[in-house]
Coordinates of C-alpha atoms and ligand atoms in Angstrom, one line a residue:
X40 CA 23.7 19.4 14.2
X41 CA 22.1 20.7 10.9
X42 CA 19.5 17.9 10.5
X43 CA 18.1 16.8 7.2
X44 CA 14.4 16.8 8.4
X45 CA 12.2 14.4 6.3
X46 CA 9.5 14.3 8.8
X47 CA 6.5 16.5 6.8
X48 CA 7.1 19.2 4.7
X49 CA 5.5 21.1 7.4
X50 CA 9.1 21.8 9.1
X51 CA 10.1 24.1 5.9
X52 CA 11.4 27.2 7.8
X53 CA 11.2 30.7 5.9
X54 CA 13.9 31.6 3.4
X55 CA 16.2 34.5 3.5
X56 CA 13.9 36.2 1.2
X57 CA 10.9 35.6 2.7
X58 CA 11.9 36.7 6.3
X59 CA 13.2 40.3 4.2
X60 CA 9.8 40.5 2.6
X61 CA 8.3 39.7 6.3
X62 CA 10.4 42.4 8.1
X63 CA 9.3 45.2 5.6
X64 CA 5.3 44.3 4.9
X65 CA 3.2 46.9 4.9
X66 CA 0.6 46.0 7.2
X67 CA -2.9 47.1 8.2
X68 CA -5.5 45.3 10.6
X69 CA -6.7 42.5 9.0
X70 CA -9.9 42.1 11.1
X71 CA -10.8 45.6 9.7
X72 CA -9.7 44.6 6.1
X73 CA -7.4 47.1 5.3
X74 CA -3.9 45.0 5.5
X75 CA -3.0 45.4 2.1
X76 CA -0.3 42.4 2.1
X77 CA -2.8 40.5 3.5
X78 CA -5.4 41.5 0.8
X79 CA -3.0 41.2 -2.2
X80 CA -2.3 37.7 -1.4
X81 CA -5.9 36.8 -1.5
X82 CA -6.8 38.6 -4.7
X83 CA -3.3 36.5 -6.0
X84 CA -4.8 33.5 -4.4
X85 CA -8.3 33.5 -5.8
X86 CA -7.2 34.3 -9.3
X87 CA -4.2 31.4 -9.3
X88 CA -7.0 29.1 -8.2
X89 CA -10.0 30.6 -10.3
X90 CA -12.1 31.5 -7.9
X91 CA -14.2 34.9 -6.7
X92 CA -12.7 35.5 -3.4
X93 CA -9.9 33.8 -1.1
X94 CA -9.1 34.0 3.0
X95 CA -6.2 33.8 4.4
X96 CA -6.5 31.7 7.8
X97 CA -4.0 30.3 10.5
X98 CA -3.7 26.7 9.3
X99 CA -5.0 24.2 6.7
X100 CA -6.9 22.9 9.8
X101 CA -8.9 25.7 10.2
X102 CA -9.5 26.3 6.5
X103 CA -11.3 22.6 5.9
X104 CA -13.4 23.6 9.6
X105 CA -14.8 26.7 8.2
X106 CA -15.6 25.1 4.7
X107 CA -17.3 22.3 6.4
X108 CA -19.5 24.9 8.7
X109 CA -20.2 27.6 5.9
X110 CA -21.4 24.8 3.8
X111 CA -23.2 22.8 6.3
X112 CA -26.2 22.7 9.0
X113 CA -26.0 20.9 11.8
X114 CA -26.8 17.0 11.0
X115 CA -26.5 17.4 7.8
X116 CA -24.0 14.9 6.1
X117 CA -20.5 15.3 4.6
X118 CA -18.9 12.2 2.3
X119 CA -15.2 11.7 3.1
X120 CA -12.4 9.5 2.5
X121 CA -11.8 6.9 5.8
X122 CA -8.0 8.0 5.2
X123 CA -8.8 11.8 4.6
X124 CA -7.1 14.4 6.6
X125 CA -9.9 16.0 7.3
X126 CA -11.6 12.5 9.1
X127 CA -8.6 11.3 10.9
X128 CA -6.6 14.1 11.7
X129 CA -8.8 17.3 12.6
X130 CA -9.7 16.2 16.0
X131 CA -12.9 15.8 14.8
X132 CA -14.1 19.3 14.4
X133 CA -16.7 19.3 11.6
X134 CA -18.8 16.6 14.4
X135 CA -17.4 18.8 17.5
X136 CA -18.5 22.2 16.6
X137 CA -20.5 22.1 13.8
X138 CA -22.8 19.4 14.9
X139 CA -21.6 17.8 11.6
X140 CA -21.9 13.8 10.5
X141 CA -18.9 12.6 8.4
X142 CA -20.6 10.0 5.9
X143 CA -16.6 8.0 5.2
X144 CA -16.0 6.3 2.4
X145 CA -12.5 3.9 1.6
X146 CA -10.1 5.9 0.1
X147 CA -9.1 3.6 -3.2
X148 CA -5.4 2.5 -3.5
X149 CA -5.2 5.5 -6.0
X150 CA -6.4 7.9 -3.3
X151 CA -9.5 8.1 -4.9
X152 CA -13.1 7.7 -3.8
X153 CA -14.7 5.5 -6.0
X154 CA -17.5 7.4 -8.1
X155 CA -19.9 4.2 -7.4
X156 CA -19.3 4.7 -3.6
X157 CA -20.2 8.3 -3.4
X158 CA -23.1 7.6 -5.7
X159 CA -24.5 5.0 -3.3
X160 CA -23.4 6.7 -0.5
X161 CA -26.2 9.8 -1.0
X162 CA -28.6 9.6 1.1
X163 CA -32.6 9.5 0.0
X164 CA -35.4 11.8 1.5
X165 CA -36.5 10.0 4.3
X166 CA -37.7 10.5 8.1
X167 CA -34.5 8.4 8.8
X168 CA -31.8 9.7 7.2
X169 CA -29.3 13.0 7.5
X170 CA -29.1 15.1 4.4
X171 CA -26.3 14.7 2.4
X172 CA -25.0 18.0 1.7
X173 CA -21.2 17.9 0.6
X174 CA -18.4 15.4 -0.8
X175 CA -14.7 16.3 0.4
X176 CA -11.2 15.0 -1.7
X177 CA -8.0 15.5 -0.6
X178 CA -5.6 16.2 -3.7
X179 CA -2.7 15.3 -3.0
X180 CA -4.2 12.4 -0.7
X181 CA -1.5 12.2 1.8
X182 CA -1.7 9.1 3.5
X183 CA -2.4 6.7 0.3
X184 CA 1.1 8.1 -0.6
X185 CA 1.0 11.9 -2.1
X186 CA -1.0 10.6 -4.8
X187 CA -2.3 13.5 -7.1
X188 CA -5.7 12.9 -8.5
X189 CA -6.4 14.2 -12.3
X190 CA -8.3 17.0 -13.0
X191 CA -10.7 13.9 -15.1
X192 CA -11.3 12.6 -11.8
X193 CA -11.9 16.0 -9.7
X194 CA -14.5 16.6 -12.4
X195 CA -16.5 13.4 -12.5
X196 CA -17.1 14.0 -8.8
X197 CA -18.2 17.5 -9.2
X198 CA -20.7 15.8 -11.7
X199 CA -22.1 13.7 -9.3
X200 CA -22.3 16.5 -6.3
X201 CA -24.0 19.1 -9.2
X202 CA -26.3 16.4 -10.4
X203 CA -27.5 15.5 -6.9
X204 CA -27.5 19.1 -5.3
X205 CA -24.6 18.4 -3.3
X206 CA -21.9 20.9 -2.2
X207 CA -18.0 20.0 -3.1
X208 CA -14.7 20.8 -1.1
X209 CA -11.4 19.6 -1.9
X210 CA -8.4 19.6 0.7
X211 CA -5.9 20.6 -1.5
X212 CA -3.2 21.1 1.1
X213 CA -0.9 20.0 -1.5
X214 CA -3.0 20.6 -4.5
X215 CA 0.3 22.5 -5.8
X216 CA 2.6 19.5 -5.8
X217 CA -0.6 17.5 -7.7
X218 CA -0.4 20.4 -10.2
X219 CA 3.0 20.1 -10.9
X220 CA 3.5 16.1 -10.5
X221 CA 0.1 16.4 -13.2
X222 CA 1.8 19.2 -15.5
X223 CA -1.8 20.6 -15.3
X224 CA -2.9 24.6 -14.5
X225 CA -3.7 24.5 -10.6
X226 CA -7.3 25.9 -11.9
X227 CA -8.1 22.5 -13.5
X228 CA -7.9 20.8 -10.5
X229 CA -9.7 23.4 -8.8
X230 CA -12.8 24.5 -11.1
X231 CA -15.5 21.8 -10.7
X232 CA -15.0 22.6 -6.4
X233 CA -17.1 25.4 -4.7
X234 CA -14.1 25.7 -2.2
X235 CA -10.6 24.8 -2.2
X236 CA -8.5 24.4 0.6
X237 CA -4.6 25.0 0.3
X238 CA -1.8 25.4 2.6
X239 CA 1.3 27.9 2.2
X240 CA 3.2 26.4 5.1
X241 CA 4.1 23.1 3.3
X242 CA 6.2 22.7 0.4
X243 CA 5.3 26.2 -0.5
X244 CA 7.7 26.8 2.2
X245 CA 5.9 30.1 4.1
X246 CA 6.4 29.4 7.8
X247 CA 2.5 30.0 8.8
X248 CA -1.1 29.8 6.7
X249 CA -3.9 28.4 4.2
X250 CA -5.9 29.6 2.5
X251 CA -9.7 28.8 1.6
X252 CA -10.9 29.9 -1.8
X253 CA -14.6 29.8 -3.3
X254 CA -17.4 32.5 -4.0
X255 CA -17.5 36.0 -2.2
X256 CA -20.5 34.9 -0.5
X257 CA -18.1 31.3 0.9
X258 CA -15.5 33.6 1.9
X259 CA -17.9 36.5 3.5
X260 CA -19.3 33.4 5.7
X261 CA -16.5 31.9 6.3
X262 CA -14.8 35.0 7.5
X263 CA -17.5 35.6 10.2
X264 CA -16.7 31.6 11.5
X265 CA -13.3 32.5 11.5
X266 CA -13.8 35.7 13.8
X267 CA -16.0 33.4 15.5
X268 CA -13.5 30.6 16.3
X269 CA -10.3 33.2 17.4
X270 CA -8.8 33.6 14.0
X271 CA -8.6 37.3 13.4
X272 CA -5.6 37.6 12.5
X273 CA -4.6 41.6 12.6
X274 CA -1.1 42.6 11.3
X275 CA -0.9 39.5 9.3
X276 CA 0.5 40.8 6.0
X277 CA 3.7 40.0 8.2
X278 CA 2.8 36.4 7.3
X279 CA 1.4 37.1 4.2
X280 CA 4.3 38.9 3.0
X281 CA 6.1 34.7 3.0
X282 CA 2.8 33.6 1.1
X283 CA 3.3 35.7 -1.7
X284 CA 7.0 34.4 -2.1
X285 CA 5.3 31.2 -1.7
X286 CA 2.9 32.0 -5.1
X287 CA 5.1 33.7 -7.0
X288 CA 8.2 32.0 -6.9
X289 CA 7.9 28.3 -4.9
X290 CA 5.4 26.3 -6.7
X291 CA 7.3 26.6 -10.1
X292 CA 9.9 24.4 -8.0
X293 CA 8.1 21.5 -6.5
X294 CA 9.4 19.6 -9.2
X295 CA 12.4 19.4 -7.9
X296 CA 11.2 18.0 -4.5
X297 CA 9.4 16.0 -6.6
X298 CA 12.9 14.5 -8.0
X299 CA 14.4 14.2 -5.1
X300 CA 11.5 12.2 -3.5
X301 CA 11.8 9.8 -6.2
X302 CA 15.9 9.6 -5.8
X303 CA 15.2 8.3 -2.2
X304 CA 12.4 6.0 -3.3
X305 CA 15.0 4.6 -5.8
X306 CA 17.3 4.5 -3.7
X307 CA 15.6 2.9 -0.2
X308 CA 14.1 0.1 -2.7
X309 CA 17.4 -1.3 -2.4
X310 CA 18.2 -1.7 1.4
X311 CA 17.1 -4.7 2.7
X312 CA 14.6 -4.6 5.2
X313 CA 12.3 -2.0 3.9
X314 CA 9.2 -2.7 1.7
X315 CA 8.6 0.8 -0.2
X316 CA 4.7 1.3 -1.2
X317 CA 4.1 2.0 -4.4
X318 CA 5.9 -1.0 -6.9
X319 CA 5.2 1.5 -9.5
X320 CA 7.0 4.3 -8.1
X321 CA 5.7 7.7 -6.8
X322 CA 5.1 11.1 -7.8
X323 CA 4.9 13.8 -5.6
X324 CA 7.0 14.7 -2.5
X325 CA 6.6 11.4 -0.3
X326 CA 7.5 8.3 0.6
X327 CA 6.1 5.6 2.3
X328 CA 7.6 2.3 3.6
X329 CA 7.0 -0.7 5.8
X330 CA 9.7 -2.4 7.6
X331 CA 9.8 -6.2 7.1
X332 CA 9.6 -9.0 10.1
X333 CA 13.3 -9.4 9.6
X334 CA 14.1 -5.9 10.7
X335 CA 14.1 -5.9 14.6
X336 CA 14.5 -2.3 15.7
X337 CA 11.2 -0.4 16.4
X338 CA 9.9 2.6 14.3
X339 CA 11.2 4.2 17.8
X340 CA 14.5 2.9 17.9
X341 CA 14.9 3.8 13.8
X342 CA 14.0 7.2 14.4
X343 CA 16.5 7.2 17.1
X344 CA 19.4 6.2 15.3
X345 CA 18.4 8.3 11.9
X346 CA 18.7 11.3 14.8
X347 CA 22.2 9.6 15.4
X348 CA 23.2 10.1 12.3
X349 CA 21.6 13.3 11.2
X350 CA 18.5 12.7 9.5
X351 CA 15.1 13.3 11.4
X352 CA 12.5 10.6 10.1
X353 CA 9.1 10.0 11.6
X354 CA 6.8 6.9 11.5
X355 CA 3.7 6.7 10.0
X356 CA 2.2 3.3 12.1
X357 CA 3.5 0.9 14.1
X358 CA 6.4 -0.3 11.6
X359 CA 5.5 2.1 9.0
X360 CA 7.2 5.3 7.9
X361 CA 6.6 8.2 5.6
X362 CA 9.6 10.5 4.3
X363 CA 8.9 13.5 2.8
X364 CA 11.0 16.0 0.5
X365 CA 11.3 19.5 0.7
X366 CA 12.9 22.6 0.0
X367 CA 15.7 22.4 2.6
X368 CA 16.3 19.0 1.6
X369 CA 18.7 19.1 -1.3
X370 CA 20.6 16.1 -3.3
X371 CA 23.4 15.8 -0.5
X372 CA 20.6 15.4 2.0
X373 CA 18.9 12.4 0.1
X374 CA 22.5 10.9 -0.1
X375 CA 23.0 11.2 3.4
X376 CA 19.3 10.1 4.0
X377 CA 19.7 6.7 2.1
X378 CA 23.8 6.3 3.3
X379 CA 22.5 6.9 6.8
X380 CA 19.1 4.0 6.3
X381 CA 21.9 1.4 4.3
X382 CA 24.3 1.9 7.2
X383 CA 21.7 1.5 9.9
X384 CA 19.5 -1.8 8.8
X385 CA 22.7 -3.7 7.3
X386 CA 24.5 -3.3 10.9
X387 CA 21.6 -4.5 12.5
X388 CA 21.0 -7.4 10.3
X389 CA 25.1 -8.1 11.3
X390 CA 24.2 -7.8 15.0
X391 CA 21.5 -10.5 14.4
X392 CA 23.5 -12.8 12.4
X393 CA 25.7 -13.0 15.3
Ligands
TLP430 N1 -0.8 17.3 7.5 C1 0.4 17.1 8.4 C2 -0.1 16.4 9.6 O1 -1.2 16.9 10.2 C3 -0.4 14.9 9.3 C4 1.5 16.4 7.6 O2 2.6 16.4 8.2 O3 1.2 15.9 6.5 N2 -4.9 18.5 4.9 C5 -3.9 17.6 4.6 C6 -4.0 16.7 3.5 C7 -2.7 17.6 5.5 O4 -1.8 16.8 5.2 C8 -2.7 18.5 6.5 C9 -1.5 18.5 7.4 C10 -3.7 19.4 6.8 C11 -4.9 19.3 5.9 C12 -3.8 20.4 7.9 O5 -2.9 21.4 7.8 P1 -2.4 22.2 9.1 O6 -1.3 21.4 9.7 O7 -1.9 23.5 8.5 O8 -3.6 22.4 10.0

């Protein structure tokens, strides 16, 4: 069956014209510098994002680890959002093999960190305490619901890192969709960051890669740490050959997943049974929803019977689900998608009636 797969935007396979551009790179050895697909989608990445110098690495995963460990010793501090990808969902690497001490702070119902927090949250010269040395944000903050966070805000936090001599990352897996859901230059959200994090393989659609931005001196470190943890990469212009597909032609589009994103949040505020997140609507490329008491299939059972019926959906917690919108989902998809939830909760609210 050809599924409609909502699950991440992760799943976005290549396109016909990436996999051409992939099956003709030129391509060198990387780990000697001298694959040229490879290099020409850096120097494209660190001028889109206004930086000196860019690396292109296997996963977003990887590019937050070796941003953490270029900018940190061990024991020193890091400020992150308790709902940050970086702090729930990196198997803990920054603490496992840099020796590194996440310092988390609650991510704000806007997906922010309030200013006040990370203010208080810096620690004073004393026998006691770790050294704070760098504050993380995650634009678009996935889990508080692919919320994109101004270029107002991204700079009022590198205020308060400059002003206290503290280092500042931003996960910007997504920072693309926040550009385009903002109707902002990428490079505003970036410029008050000493390194940026952003991934190709999500709605930018390659099928592998992130890449880590910040000064040539960053990037020479962090290049050595990547060595170090496996991640020469050698003939990898054949992947970078997709990521520059990805930077010339796929982040003009987002806007449409964007759309479509809001279509289904429209649309699955009106079956009964599911309370969507945001009242106010959304703006990027996800959706997130609770199911209500009255609903008495399990996230397990829902995801079974989307399968069913076509659509692959994936839960988010234990009655909780997030959708999210792609390039390979397309109008019909959402209609199916919303067709496909209406059909599924109002038969089961039947079967309980009788
Ligand atoms: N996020 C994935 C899952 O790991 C949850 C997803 O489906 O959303 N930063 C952010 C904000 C992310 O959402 C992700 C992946 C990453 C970093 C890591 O990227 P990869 O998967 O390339 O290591």
């Amino acid at each position: 069956m050809n599924y409609i797969d909502l699950r991440s935007d992760t799943v976005t396979k290549p396109t016909p014209e990436m996999r051409e551009a992939m099956a003709e790179a030129e391509v060198g050895d990387d780990v000697y510098m001298d694959d040229p697909t490879v290099n020409k989608l850096q120097e494209k990445a660190a001028i889109m994002l206004g930086k000196q110098d860019a690396l292109f690495v296997p996963s977003g995963t990887m590019g937050n680890l070796l941003a953490l460990l270029v900018h940190c010793q061990r024991g020193d501090e890091v400020i992150v959002g308790d709902q940050s990808h970086i702090y729930m969902n990196e198997a803990g690497g920054m603490s496992a093999l840099g020796g590194v001490h996440p310092h988390p702070l609650a991510n704000q119902r806007d997906g922010t960190l309030a200013l006040d927090d990370i203010r208080a949250s810096i620690q004073t010269e004393d026998v006691h305490h770790t050294i704070t040395r760098l504050v993380c944000i995650e634009n678009t903050q996935n889990v508080c619901g692919g919320i994109p966070l101004s270029a107002e805000y991204t700079t009022q936090v590198g205020r308060i890192a400059k002003e206290n001599n503290l280092l500042f990352h931003i996960d910007g897996a997504r920072i693309f969709n926040a550009a385009a859901a903002l109707n902002v230059d990428v490079k505003e959200l970036t410029a008050p960051a000493d390194s940026v994090m952003f991934c190709l393989s999500k709605g930018l659609v390659s099928p592998v890669g992130s890449i880590l931005v910040g000064t040539k001196k960053f990037i020479n470190s962090a290049r050595h740490l990547r060595k170090m943890l496996g991640g020469g990469m050698r003939q990898a212009g054949v992947l970078a050959a997709a990521g520059l597909i990805s930077l010339e032609k796929m982040y003009t589009r987002l806007g449409q997943d964007h759309a479509r994103a809001k279509k289904l949040f429209e649309g699955l505020k009106q079956v009964n049974g599911l309370v969507l997140d945001a009242a106010e609507g959304i703006s990027t490329n996800m959706v997130y929803f609770n199911l209500t008491d009255e609903v008495k299939l399990s996230v397990d059972q829902i995801i079974d019977e989307m399968k069913k019926r076509g659509v692959l959906v994936d839960w988010a917690g234990p009655r909780r689900f997030r959708l999210v919108t792609h390039y390979w989902v397309d109008d019909a998809g959402v209609e199916k998608t919303l067709k496909a939830f209406e059909e599924l909760l109002q038969s089961t609210a039947q079967k309980d009636h009788l």
